[in-house]
PDB file of C-alpha atoms in Angstrom:
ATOM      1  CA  UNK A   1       0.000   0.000   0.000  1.00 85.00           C
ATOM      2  CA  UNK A   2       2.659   2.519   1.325  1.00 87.00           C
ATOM      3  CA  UNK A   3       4.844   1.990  -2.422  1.00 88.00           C
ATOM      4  CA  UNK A   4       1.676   2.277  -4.532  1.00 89.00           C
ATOM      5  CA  UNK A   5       1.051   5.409  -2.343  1.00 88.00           C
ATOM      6  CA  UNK A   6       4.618   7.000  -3.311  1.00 87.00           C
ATOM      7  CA  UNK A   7       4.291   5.864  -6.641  1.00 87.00           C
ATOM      8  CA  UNK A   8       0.480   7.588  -7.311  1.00 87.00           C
ATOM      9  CA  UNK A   9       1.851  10.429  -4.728  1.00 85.00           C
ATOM     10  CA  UNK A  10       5.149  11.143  -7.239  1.00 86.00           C
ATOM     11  CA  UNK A  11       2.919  11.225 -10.800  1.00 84.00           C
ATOM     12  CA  UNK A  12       0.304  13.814  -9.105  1.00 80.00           C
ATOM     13  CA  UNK A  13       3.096  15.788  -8.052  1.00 83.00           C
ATOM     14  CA  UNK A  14       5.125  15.803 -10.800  1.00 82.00           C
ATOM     15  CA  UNK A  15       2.465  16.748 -13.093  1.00 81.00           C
ATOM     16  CA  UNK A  16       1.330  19.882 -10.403  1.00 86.00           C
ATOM     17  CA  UNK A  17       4.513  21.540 -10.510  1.00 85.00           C
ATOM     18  CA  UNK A  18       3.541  23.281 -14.222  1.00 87.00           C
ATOM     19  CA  UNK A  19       0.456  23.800 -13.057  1.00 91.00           C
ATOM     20  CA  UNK A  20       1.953  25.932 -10.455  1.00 89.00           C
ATOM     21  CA  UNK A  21       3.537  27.914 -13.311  1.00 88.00           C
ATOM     22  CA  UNK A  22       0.836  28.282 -14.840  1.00 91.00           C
ATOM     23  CA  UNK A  23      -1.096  29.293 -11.548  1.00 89.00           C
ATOM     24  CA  UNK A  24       1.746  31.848 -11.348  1.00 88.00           C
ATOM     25  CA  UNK A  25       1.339  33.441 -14.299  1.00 90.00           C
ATOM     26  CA  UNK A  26      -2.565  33.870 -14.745  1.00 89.00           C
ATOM     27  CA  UNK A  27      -2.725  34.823 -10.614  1.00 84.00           C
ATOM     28  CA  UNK A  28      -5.219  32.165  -9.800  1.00 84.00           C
ATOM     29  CA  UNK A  29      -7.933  33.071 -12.599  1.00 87.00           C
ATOM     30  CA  UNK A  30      -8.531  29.690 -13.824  1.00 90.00           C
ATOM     31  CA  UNK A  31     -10.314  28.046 -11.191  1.00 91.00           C
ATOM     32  CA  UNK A  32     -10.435  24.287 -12.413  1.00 93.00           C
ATOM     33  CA  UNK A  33      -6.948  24.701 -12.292  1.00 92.00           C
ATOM     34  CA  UNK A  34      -6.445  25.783  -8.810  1.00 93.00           C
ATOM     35  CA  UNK A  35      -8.561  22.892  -8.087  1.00 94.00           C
ATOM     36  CA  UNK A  36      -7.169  20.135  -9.727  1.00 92.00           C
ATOM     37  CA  UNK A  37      -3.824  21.416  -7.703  1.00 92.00           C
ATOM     38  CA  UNK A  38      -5.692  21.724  -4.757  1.00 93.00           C
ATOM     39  CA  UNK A  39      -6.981  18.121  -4.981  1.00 92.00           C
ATOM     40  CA  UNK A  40      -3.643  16.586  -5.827  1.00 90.00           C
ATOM     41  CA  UNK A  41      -2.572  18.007  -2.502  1.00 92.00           C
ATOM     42  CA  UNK A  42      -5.376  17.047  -0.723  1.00 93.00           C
ATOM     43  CA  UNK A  43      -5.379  13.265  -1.731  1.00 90.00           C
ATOM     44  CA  UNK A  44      -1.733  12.705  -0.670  1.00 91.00           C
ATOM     45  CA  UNK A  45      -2.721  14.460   2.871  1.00 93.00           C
ATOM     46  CA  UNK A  46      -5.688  12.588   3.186  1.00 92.00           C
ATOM     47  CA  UNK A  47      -3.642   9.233   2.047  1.00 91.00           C
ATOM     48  CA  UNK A  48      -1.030  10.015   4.092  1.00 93.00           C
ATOM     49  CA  UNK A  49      -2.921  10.793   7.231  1.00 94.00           C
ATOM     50  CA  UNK A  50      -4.553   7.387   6.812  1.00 93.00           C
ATOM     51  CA  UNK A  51      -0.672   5.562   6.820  1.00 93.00           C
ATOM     52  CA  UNK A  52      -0.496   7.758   9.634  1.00 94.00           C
ATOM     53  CA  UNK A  53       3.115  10.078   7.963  1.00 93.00           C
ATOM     54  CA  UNK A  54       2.087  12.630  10.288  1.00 95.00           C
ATOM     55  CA  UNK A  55       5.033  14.892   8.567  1.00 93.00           C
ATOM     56  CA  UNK A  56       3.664  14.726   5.513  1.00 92.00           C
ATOM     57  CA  UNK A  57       0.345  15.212   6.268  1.00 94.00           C
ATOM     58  CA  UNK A  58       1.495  18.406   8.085  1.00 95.00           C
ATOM     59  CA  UNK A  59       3.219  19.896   5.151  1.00 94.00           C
ATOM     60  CA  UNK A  60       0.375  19.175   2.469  1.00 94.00           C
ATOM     61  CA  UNK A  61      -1.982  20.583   5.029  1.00 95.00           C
ATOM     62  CA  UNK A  62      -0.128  23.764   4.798  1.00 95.00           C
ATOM     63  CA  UNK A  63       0.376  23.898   0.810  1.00 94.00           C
ATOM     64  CA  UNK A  64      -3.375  23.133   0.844  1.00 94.00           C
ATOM     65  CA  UNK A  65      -4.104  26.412   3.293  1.00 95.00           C
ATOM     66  CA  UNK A  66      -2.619  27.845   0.285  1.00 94.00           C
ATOM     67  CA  UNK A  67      -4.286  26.810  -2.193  1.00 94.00           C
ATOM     68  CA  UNK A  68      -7.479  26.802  -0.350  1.00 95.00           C
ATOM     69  CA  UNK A  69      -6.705  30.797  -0.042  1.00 95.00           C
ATOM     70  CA  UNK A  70      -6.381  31.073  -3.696  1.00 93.00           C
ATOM     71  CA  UNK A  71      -9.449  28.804  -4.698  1.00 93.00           C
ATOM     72  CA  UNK A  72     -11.808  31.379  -2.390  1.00 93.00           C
ATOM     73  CA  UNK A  73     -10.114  34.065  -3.380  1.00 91.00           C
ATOM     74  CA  UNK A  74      -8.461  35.996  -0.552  1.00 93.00           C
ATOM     75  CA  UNK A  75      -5.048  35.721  -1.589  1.00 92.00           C
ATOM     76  CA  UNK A  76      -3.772  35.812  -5.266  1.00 89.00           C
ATOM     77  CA  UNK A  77      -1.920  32.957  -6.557  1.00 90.00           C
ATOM     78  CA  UNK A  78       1.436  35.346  -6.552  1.00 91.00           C
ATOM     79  CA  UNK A  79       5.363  34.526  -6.786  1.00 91.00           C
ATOM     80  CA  UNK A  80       5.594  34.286  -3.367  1.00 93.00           C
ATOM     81  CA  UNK A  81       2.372  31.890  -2.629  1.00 92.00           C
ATOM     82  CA  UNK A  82       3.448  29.227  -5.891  1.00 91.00           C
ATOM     83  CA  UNK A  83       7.158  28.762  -4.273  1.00 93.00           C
ATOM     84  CA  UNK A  84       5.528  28.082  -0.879  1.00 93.00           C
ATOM     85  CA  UNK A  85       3.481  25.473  -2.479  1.00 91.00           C
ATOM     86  CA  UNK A  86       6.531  24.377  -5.084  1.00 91.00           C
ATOM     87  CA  UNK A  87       9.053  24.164  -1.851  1.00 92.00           C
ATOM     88  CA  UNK A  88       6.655  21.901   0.014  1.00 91.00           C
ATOM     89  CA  UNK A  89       6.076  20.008  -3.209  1.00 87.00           C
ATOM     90  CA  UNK A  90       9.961  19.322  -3.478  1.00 86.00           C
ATOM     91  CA  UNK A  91       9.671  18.733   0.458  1.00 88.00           C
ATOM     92  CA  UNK A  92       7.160  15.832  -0.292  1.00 83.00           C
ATOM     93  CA  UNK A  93       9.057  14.475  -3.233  1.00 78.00           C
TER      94      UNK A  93
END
């Protein structure tokens, strides 16, 4: 369970970090993007809390805050707010 975990954890992630980019760039205006980041993050914290990686679940509980912010709208997705979520990404990986 835990390597199919790392193994499903490491394709979401991978495929997230343009997203980010992208997030970057358009400041959080496409919202199914946001999402789809928002739920990568969110299955590997809800996966994780379930193996009981309490680190982990930590860290993608913050990067989710984040994103969370930037899905409702009170915080744009700026420079600062997509290396937050980028360094915890590279924290997870």
């Amino acid at each position: 369970l835990l390597s199919e975990f790392v193994a499903e954890s490491m394709q979401g992630l991978q495929s997230i970090e343009q997203d980010l980019l992208t997030l970057e760039r358009d400041g959080g205006a496409d919202k199914e993007l946001v999402n789809r980041v928002f739920r990568a993050v969110h299955s590997i914290k809800g996966t994780g809390s379930y193996l009981g990686l309490d680190n982990l679940v930590s860290l993608s509980h913050r990067a989710e805050t984040l994103l969370d912010h930037v899905r409702s709208g009170t915080r744009e997705a700026t420079a600062d707010v997509t290396d937050a979520i980028l360094g915890a990404i590279d924290a997870l990986t």
